[in-house]
Each structure stands twice: as C-alpha cells, then as structure tokens.
Amino acid sequence: MRPWTWPFSDHFWLIANDLSCSGATGFGCLHVDSSTNYFVYGNYMHNVASNCSVNSGNPTGSPCKFHGFYYTTNTNHVWMGWNSLDMNPTGGTNGGCYGVQFYSTGGTDQFDEHVHDNTIKDVVCGGINFSTVNPGNGTVEAYNNVLTHVGTGPDPSGNAAGYYCISTSSSGTTTSAVQLYNNSLYDCGSRGPVTNTNDGFWLTIPTVLKNNVVQSTGSSEQYISSGVVL
C-alpha cells in the first residue's frame, strides 16, 4: 500500500486500522506534516518498507530511511495510544528505519506529544524517537510502552542511524524535561556501538525516567547513554 499522508490538517482521528506500506514512495507509513490535534489509537502497523530499496523520497539502498509513524514539521498535540507496530515481522533486513519518529524538518521543536500503551518491535533503527521536541511548550511523554528487538541494524542506505529503544533530543534549548515512565524495553541496540546510540535510552536533553525496566541481551547493548538525565 501507499503511505498514509495528511499535511496541514487539524483534529484527525485514526482508529483501529490495519496499516502496511511497501516504502516505494514517501517518508513514512503514516506521514503527518504541519498538523495539529492527532489521535492515533488502536491501529496495527506491520510490514513497513518491504520495497524500501527503490524508495524515491529517501536515500536508496535496503533498508532505507522510511519510517513507521512519522510526525514531522511543526506537528503538535499528538495522542498516540494502544497501537501495535511490527516493522518487520519476517525478521529480514528490510523494515524501514524509525518506528515512531517526531522530527521537525525545517520547523520548530514539537510539543504536547503523548505516546502510551503501544507495543513496538522488530525495528531497524530507533523505536520512539523524540528527535526535535521542547517540553517547555507542552508535555512530551512516553509511558506504558513495550519495545522489543529494536535497533537491530543494518545501517539504512549504508549510513549510520540511531539504534535505541527511546531517545530525546531538541534542535534548540529546553529547560523542562521529557517524561519517560512505566516503559518496558528488551533487546535495544543489537546493531552495536557504531554511533554510540545502542541503548535502551539515548538522552541529550533533560529527561525524567521513572519506573522503567530495561533488559539487554548482550554486552553491546547499553542501558542509558549521552546527555543530561534528571
């Protein structure tokens, strides 16, 4: 199927759908651009980027940087809960890159983002990537999520990426903290320390961790690295 893409929209509900994307075009299976008030509940996304080697929107080569749930450029006020994401259930070398990504391409840091009660597995790059967020403008949080077998590699399009279960970062400066709590993480970063992001948590801005469980499956997987942890 082609990606689900909705730019410049407001008050949108995506509930209880079965989603899969070949990755032959576009940037993400669900690609939300410059939008507000998104409610993404109870969906099953799977088999993402099975044909990623011919992706016209990203660098070529399999796998490439085609994502699962992708919230980009000034997309704020997102509630994402009770979804199941299996990027690559066959366990091959495809499967896109990031599972859930907040990345504001050319825009400002995103805020009021809530990711909770999801299961995320079989991801080549990072699981939940809060890449450009500012919780000072509105709560940014991930809680009650279960992530397994994330950050497996190989490098998308031959270029190194991030290989963590959950990350936090910002394009600017923030003094408020991202909230990460009640998450269960297993097997995060088996790709290894190619970018020193092979972690349960890779944190570069203030972040509060509460009641999370992280289990590694080998010495190449770190629990936490980088940045400031409160």
PDB file of C-alpha atoms in Angstrom:
ATOM      1  CA  MET A   1       0.000   0.000   0.000  1.00  0.00           C
ATOM      2  CA  ARG A   2       0.999   3.633  -0.438  1.00  0.00           C
ATOM      3  CA  PRO A   3       1.797   5.745   2.653  1.00  0.00           C
ATOM      4  CA  TRP A   4      -0.989   7.481   4.552  1.00  0.00           C
ATOM      5  CA  THR A   5      -0.085  11.190   4.230  1.00  0.00           C
ATOM      6  CA  TRP A   6      -2.005  14.144   5.685  1.00  0.00           C
ATOM      7  CA  PRO A   7      -0.296  17.548   5.621  1.00  0.00           C
ATOM      8  CA  PHE A   8      -1.762  20.752   7.059  1.00  0.00           C
ATOM      9  CA  SER A   9      -4.680  19.108   8.839  1.00  0.00           C
ATOM     10  CA  ASP A  10      -6.329  19.557  12.231  1.00  0.00           C
ATOM     11  CA  HIS A  11      -8.398  17.337  14.517  1.00  0.00           C
ATOM     12  CA  PHE A  12      -7.876  13.984  12.843  1.00  0.00           C
ATOM     13  CA  TRP A  13      -8.710  10.556  14.307  1.00  0.00           C
ATOM     14  CA  LEU A  14      -7.073   7.355  13.017  1.00  0.00           C
ATOM     15  CA  ILE A  15      -8.589   4.457  14.948  1.00  0.00           C
ATOM     16  CA  ALA A  16      -8.464   0.636  14.622  1.00  0.00           C
ATOM     17  CA  ASN A  17      -6.905   0.356  11.151  1.00  0.00           C
ATOM     18  CA  ASP A  18      -4.620  -2.292   9.643  1.00  0.00           C
ATOM     19  CA  LEU A  19      -1.695  -0.471   8.005  1.00  0.00           C
ATOM     20  CA  SER A  20       1.228  -1.680   5.904  1.00  0.00           C
ATOM     21  CA  CYS A  21       3.408   0.104   3.354  1.00  0.00           C
ATOM     22  CA  SER A  22       5.912  -1.061   0.750  1.00  0.00           C
ATOM     23  CA  GLY A  23       8.087   2.032   1.191  1.00  0.00           C
ATOM     24  CA  ALA A  24       8.420   2.525  -2.556  1.00  0.00           C
ATOM     25  CA  THR A  25       7.457   6.201  -2.197  1.00  0.00           C
ATOM     26  CA  GLY A  26       7.222   8.741   0.605  1.00  0.00           C
ATOM     27  CA  PHE A  27       8.841   9.040   4.009  1.00  0.00           C
ATOM     28  CA  GLY A  28       6.638   7.101   6.430  1.00  0.00           C
ATOM     29  CA  CYS A  29       3.766   4.652   6.514  1.00  0.00           C
ATOM     30  CA  LEU A  30       1.792   7.311   8.425  1.00  0.00           C
ATOM     31  CA  HIS A  31       3.278  10.690   7.472  1.00  0.00           C
ATOM     32  CA  VAL A  32       1.789  13.645   9.370  1.00  0.00           C
ATOM     33  CA  ASP A  33       3.174  17.034   8.317  1.00  0.00           C
ATOM     34  CA  SER A  34       2.451  20.506   9.743  1.00  0.00           C
ATOM     35  CA  SER A  35      -0.674  19.323  11.551  1.00  0.00           C
ATOM     36  CA  THR A  36      -2.278  19.548  14.977  1.00  0.00           C
ATOM     37  CA  ASN A  37      -4.572  17.532  17.234  1.00  0.00           C
ATOM     38  CA  TYR A  38      -3.968  13.987  16.016  1.00  0.00           C
ATOM     39  CA  PHE A  39      -5.495  10.996  17.794  1.00  0.00           C
ATOM     40  CA  VAL A  40      -3.923   7.712  16.671  1.00  0.00           C
ATOM     41  CA  TYR A  41      -5.499   4.838  18.624  1.00  0.00           C
ATOM     42  CA  GLY A  42      -5.669   1.071  18.347  1.00  0.00           C
ATOM     43  CA  ASN A  43      -4.022   0.609  14.950  1.00  0.00           C
ATOM     44  CA  TYR A  44      -1.920  -2.330  13.761  1.00  0.00           C
ATOM     45  CA  MET A  45       1.012  -1.339  11.549  1.00  0.00           C
ATOM     46  CA  HIS A  46       3.213  -4.050  10.066  1.00  0.00           C
ATOM     47  CA  ASN A  47       5.445  -4.966   7.118  1.00  0.00           C
ATOM     48  CA  VAL A  48       6.798  -1.456   6.720  1.00  0.00           C
ATOM     49  CA  ALA A  49       9.143  -0.711   3.788  1.00  0.00           C
ATOM     50  CA  SER A  50       9.335  -4.164   2.233  1.00  0.00           C
ATOM     51  CA  ASN A  51      10.345  -2.453  -1.024  1.00  0.00           C
ATOM     52  CA  CYS A  52      12.458   0.262   0.511  1.00  0.00           C
ATOM     53  CA  SER A  53      15.377  -0.204  -1.880  1.00  0.00           C
ATOM     54  CA  VAL A  54      13.525   1.778  -4.564  1.00  0.00           C
ATOM     55  CA  ASN A  55      12.212   4.489  -2.234  1.00  0.00           C
ATOM     56  CA  SER A  56      12.113   7.779  -4.165  1.00  0.00           C
ATOM     57  CA  GLY A  57      11.800  10.027  -1.135  1.00  0.00           C
ATOM     58  CA  ASN A  58      14.891   8.879   0.765  1.00  0.00           C
ATOM     59  CA  PRO A  59      18.397   7.626   0.034  1.00  0.00           C
ATOM     60  CA  THR A  60      18.309   4.382  -1.896  1.00  0.00           C
ATOM     61  CA  GLY A  61      19.514   1.043  -0.611  1.00  0.00           C
ATOM     62  CA  SER A  62      17.809  -1.516   1.568  1.00  0.00           C
ATOM     63  CA  PRO A  63      16.818  -0.804   4.242  1.00  0.00           C
ATOM     64  CA  CYS A  64      16.425   2.974   3.876  1.00  0.00           C
ATOM     65  CA  LYS A  65      15.052   5.821   5.976  1.00  0.00           C
ATOM     66  CA  PHE A  66      11.366   5.110   5.627  1.00  0.00           C
ATOM     67  CA  HIS A  67       9.603   5.232   8.993  1.00  0.00           C
ATOM     68  CA  GLY A  68       6.506   3.787  10.626  1.00  0.00           C
ATOM     69  CA  PHE A  69       4.600   6.597  12.388  1.00  0.00           C
ATOM     70  CA  TYR A  70       6.279   9.840  11.297  1.00  0.00           C
ATOM     71  CA  TYR A  71       5.212  13.201  12.786  1.00  0.00           C
ATOM     72  CA  THR A  72       7.158  15.990  11.132  1.00  0.00           C
ATOM     73  CA  THR A  73       7.484  19.789  10.752  1.00  0.00           C
ATOM     74  CA  ASN A  74       5.533  21.614  13.460  1.00  0.00           C
ATOM     75  CA  THR A  75       3.148  18.735  14.156  1.00  0.00           C
ATOM     76  CA  ASN A  76       1.950  19.283  17.730  1.00  0.00           C
ATOM     77  CA  HIS A  77      -0.778  17.969  20.064  1.00  0.00           C
ATOM     78  CA  VAL A  78      -0.470  14.261  19.236  1.00  0.00           C
ATOM     79  CA  TRP A  79      -2.057  11.460  21.285  1.00  0.00           C
ATOM     80  CA  MET A  80      -0.862   8.027  20.185  1.00  0.00           C
ATOM     81  CA  GLY A  81      -2.043   5.021  22.206  1.00  0.00           C
ATOM     82  CA  TRP A  82      -2.870   1.295  22.134  1.00  0.00           C
ATOM     83  CA  ASN A  83      -1.209   0.743  18.754  1.00  0.00           C
ATOM     84  CA  SER A  84       0.772  -2.332  17.722  1.00  0.00           C
ATOM     85  CA  LEU A  85       3.763  -1.788  15.452  1.00  0.00           C
ATOM     86  CA  ASP A  86       5.791  -4.641  13.973  1.00  0.00           C
ATOM     87  CA  MET A  87       8.020  -3.057  11.363  1.00  0.00           C
ATOM     88  CA  ASN A  88       9.483  -6.292  10.056  1.00  0.00           C
ATOM     89  CA  PRO A  89       7.680  -9.440  11.231  1.00  0.00           C
ATOM     90  CA  THR A  90       9.662 -11.620   8.812  1.00  0.00           C
ATOM     91  CA  GLY A  91      12.913 -10.726  10.580  1.00  0.00           C
ATOM     92  CA  GLY A  92      14.774  -9.886   7.361  1.00  0.00           C
ATOM     93  CA  THR A  93      16.984  -6.921   6.541  1.00  0.00           C
ATOM     94  CA  ASN A  94      14.209  -4.571   5.394  1.00  0.00           C
ATOM     95  CA  GLY A  95      11.715  -2.965   7.747  1.00  0.00           C
ATOM     96  CA  GLY A  96      12.265   0.751   7.318  1.00  0.00           C
ATOM     97  CA  CYS A  97      14.146   2.786   9.905  1.00  0.00           C
ATOM     98  CA  TYR A  98      12.484   4.510  12.908  1.00  0.00           C
ATOM     99  CA  GLY A  99       9.308   3.103  14.403  1.00  0.00           C
ATOM    100  CA  VAL A 100       7.760   6.291  15.857  1.00  0.00           C
ATOM    101  CA  GLN A 101       9.535   9.496  14.927  1.00  0.00           C
ATOM    102  CA  PHE A 102       8.992  13.144  15.857  1.00  0.00           C
ATOM    103  CA  TYR A 103      11.295  15.162  13.619  1.00  0.00           C
ATOM    104  CA  SER A 104      10.519  18.723  12.594  1.00  0.00           C
ATOM    105  CA  THR A 105      12.210  19.114   9.225  1.00  0.00           C
ATOM    106  CA  GLY A 106      12.968  22.804   8.829  1.00  0.00           C
ATOM    107  CA  GLY A 107      10.453  23.726  11.547  1.00  0.00           C
ATOM    108  CA  THR A 108      10.475  24.375  15.275  1.00  0.00           C
ATOM    109  CA  ASP A 109      10.677  21.892  18.131  1.00  0.00           C
ATOM    110  CA  GLN A 110       7.491  19.939  18.679  1.00  0.00           C
ATOM    111  CA  PHE A 111       5.437  19.794  21.871  1.00  0.00           C
ATOM    112  CA  ASP A 112       2.367  18.320  23.560  1.00  0.00           C
ATOM    113  CA  GLU A 113       3.232  14.804  22.333  1.00  0.00           C
ATOM    114  CA  HIS A 114       1.923  11.704  24.158  1.00  0.00           C
ATOM    115  CA  VAL A 115       2.967   8.139  23.238  1.00  0.00           C
ATOM    116  CA  HIS A 116       1.489   5.498  25.517  1.00  0.00           C
ATOM    117  CA  ASP A 117       0.333   1.881  25.781  1.00  0.00           C
ATOM    118  CA  ASN A 118       1.892   0.830  22.477  1.00  0.00           C
ATOM    119  CA  THR A 119       3.846  -2.298  21.521  1.00  0.00           C
ATOM    120  CA  ILE A 120       6.780  -1.724  19.168  1.00  0.00           C
ATOM    121  CA  LYS A 121       9.021  -4.472  17.817  1.00  0.00           C
ATOM    122  CA  ASP A 122      11.408  -5.555  15.061  1.00  0.00           C
ATOM    123  CA  VAL A 123      12.766  -2.089  14.246  1.00  0.00           C
ATOM    124  CA  VAL A 124      15.974  -1.464  12.287  1.00  0.00           C
ATOM    125  CA  CYS A 125      16.717   1.954  13.850  1.00  0.00           C
ATOM    126  CA  GLY A 126      15.181   3.628  16.929  1.00  0.00           C
ATOM    127  CA  GLY A 127      11.832   2.680  18.449  1.00  0.00           C
ATOM    128  CA  ILE A 128      10.459   6.024  19.750  1.00  0.00           C
ATOM    129  CA  ASN A 129      12.494   8.975  18.502  1.00  0.00           C
ATOM    130  CA  PHE A 130      11.641  12.300  20.158  1.00  0.00           C
ATOM    131  CA  SER A 131      14.194  13.996  17.913  1.00  0.00           C
ATOM    132  CA  THR A 132      13.050  17.642  17.920  1.00  0.00           C
ATOM    133  CA  VAL A 133      10.904  18.320  20.978  1.00  0.00           C
ATOM    134  CA  ASN A 134      10.504  21.102  23.535  1.00  0.00           C
ATOM    135  CA  PRO A 135       8.514  20.010  26.609  1.00  0.00           C
ATOM    136  CA  GLY A 136       8.729  23.583  27.862  1.00  0.00           C
ATOM    137  CA  ASN A 137       5.926  24.442  25.438  1.00  0.00           C
ATOM    138  CA  GLY A 138       3.779  21.418  26.335  1.00  0.00           C
ATOM    139  CA  THR A 139       4.233  17.976  27.868  1.00  0.00           C
ATOM    140  CA  VAL A 140       6.276  15.436  25.931  1.00  0.00           C
ATOM    141  CA  GLU A 141       5.947  11.926  27.349  1.00  0.00           C
ATOM    142  CA  ALA A 142       6.114   8.190  26.652  1.00  0.00           C
ATOM    143  CA  TYR A 143       4.620   5.740  29.146  1.00  0.00           C
ATOM    144  CA  ASN A 144       3.295   2.180  29.404  1.00  0.00           C
ATOM    145  CA  ASN A 145       5.003   1.173  26.151  1.00  0.00           C
ATOM    146  CA  VAL A 146       6.623  -2.203  25.452  1.00  0.00           C
ATOM    147  CA  LEU A 147       9.540  -2.229  22.992  1.00  0.00           C
ATOM    148  CA  THR A 148      11.353  -5.398  21.911  1.00  0.00           C
ATOM    149  CA  HIS A 149      14.051  -6.213  19.360  1.00  0.00           C
ATOM    150  CA  VAL A 150      14.720  -2.600  18.399  1.00  0.00           C
ATOM    151  CA  GLY A 151      17.884  -1.108  16.901  1.00  0.00           C
ATOM    152  CA  THR A 152      18.866  -4.227  15.028  1.00  0.00           C
ATOM    153  CA  GLY A 153      20.504  -2.613  12.006  1.00  0.00           C
ATOM    154  CA  PRO A 154      21.701  -2.856   9.318  1.00  0.00           C
ATOM    155  CA  ASP A 155      22.550   0.765   8.584  1.00  0.00           C
ATOM    156  CA  PRO A 156      19.825   2.344   6.420  1.00  0.00           C
ATOM    157  CA  SER A 157      21.114   3.037   2.914  1.00  0.00           C
ATOM    158  CA  GLY A 158      24.582   2.261   4.228  1.00  0.00           C
ATOM    159  CA  ASN A 159      24.547   5.292   6.563  1.00  0.00           C
ATOM    160  CA  ALA A 160      24.661   5.026  10.345  1.00  0.00           C
ATOM    161  CA  ALA A 161      21.496   5.931  12.274  1.00  0.00           C
ATOM    162  CA  GLY A 162      20.334   5.656  15.907  1.00  0.00           C
ATOM    163  CA  TYR A 163      19.803   2.193  17.420  1.00  0.00           C
ATOM    164  CA  TYR A 164      17.968   2.788  20.709  1.00  0.00           C
ATOM    165  CA  CYS A 165      14.551   1.989  22.111  1.00  0.00           C
ATOM    166  CA  ILE A 166      13.671   5.572  23.161  1.00  0.00           C
ATOM    167  CA  SER A 167      15.527   8.842  22.560  1.00  0.00           C
ATOM    168  CA  THR A 168      15.076  12.517  23.464  1.00  0.00           C
ATOM    169  CA  SER A 169      16.685  15.495  21.761  1.00  0.00           C
ATOM    170  CA  SER A 170      15.973  19.043  20.652  1.00  0.00           C
ATOM    171  CA  SER A 171      17.045  21.386  17.883  1.00  0.00           C
ATOM    172  CA  GLY A 172      17.006  24.289  20.366  1.00  0.00           C
ATOM    173  CA  THR A 173      17.233  24.734  24.120  1.00  0.00           C
ATOM    174  CA  THR A 174      14.761  23.478  26.696  1.00  0.00           C
ATOM    175  CA  THR A 175      14.811  23.575  30.487  1.00  0.00           C
ATOM    176  CA  SER A 176      11.753  21.406  31.043  1.00  0.00           C
ATOM    177  CA  ALA A 177      12.103  17.636  30.971  1.00  0.00           C
ATOM    178  CA  VAL A 178      10.650  14.909  28.793  1.00  0.00           C
ATOM    179  CA  GLN A 179       8.780  12.348  30.916  1.00  0.00           C
ATOM    180  CA  LEU A 180       9.518   8.632  30.310  1.00  0.00           C
ATOM    181  CA  TYR A 181       7.839   6.242  32.734  1.00  0.00           C
ATOM    182  CA  ASN A 182       6.435   2.719  33.102  1.00  0.00           C
ATOM    183  CA  ASN A 183       8.073   1.535  29.872  1.00  0.00           C
ATOM    184  CA  SER A 184       9.438  -1.995  29.362  1.00  0.00           C
ATOM    185  CA  LEU A 185      12.412  -2.304  26.997  1.00  0.00           C
ATOM    186  CA  TYR A 186      14.040  -5.541  25.806  1.00  0.00           C
ATOM    187  CA  ASP A 187      16.885  -6.065  23.343  1.00  0.00           C
ATOM    188  CA  CYS A 188      17.676  -2.470  22.385  1.00  0.00           C
ATOM    189  CA  GLY A 189      20.651  -1.783  20.115  1.00  0.00           C
ATOM    190  CA  SER A 190      21.976  -5.130  18.959  1.00  0.00           C
ATOM    191  CA  ARG A 191      23.444  -3.282  15.933  1.00  0.00           C
ATOM    192  CA  GLY A 192      26.277  -2.327  18.268  1.00  0.00           C
ATOM    193  CA  PRO A 193      28.160   0.883  19.103  1.00  0.00           C
ATOM    194  CA  VAL A 194      28.587   2.238  15.587  1.00  0.00           C
ATOM    195  CA  THR A 195      27.106   5.592  16.679  1.00  0.00           C
ATOM    196  CA  ASN A 196      27.190   5.062  20.478  1.00  0.00           C
ATOM    197  CA  THR A 197      23.389   5.061  20.487  1.00  0.00           C
ATOM    198  CA  ASN A 198      22.912   1.336  21.050  1.00  0.00           C
ATOM    199  CA  ASP A 199      20.851   1.862  24.201  1.00  0.00           C
ATOM    200  CA  GLY A 200      17.600   1.413  25.992  1.00  0.00           C
ATOM    201  CA  PHE A 201      17.556   5.211  26.413  1.00  0.00           C
ATOM    202  CA  TRP A 202      19.624   7.711  24.429  1.00  0.00           C
ATOM    203  CA  LEU A 203      19.062  11.119  26.033  1.00  0.00           C
ATOM    204  CA  THR A 204      20.501  14.507  25.076  1.00  0.00           C
ATOM    205  CA  ILE A 205      18.057  16.904  26.765  1.00  0.00           C
ATOM    206  CA  PRO A 206      16.633  16.943  30.314  1.00  0.00           C
ATOM    207  CA  THR A 207      14.636  13.759  30.808  1.00  0.00           C
ATOM    208  CA  VAL A 208      12.922  12.206  33.804  1.00  0.00           C
ATOM    209  CA  LEU A 209      12.993   8.399  33.999  1.00  0.00           C
ATOM    210  CA  LYS A 210      10.581   6.695  36.391  1.00  0.00           C
ATOM    211  CA  ASN A 211       9.700   3.025  36.868  1.00  0.00           C
ATOM    212  CA  ASN A 212      11.150   1.781  33.584  1.00  0.00           C
ATOM    213  CA  VAL A 213      12.575  -1.717  33.020  1.00  0.00           C
ATOM    214  CA  VAL A 214      15.443  -2.310  30.580  1.00  0.00           C
ATOM    215  CA  GLN A 215      16.917  -5.726  29.780  1.00  0.00           C
ATOM    216  CA  SER A 216      19.855  -6.124  27.428  1.00  0.00           C
ATOM    217  CA  THR A 217      20.702  -9.308  25.567  1.00  0.00           C
ATOM    218  CA  GLY A 218      24.439  -8.777  25.240  1.00  0.00           C
ATOM    219  CA  SER A 219      27.418  -6.646  26.178  1.00  0.00           C
ATOM    220  CA  SER A 220      26.971  -4.415  23.097  1.00  0.00           C
ATOM    221  CA  GLU A 221      23.656  -3.049  24.425  1.00  0.00           C
ATOM    222  CA  GLN A 222      23.843  -0.170  26.885  1.00  0.00           C
ATOM    223  CA  TYR A 223      21.107   0.894  29.284  1.00  0.00           C
ATOM    224  CA  ILE A 224      21.476   4.698  29.079  1.00  0.00           C
ATOM    225  CA  SER A 225      23.926   6.998  27.326  1.00  0.00           C
ATOM    226  CA  SER A 226      24.611  10.624  26.427  1.00  0.00           C
ATOM    227  CA  GLY A 227      23.193  13.920  27.549  1.00  0.00           C
ATOM    228  CA  VAL A 228      21.582  15.022  30.800  1.00  0.00           C
ATOM    229  CA  VAL A 229      19.350  12.791  32.895  1.00  0.00           C
ATOM    230  CA  LEU A 230      17.303  14.255  35.768  1.00  0.00           C
TER     231      LEU A 230
END
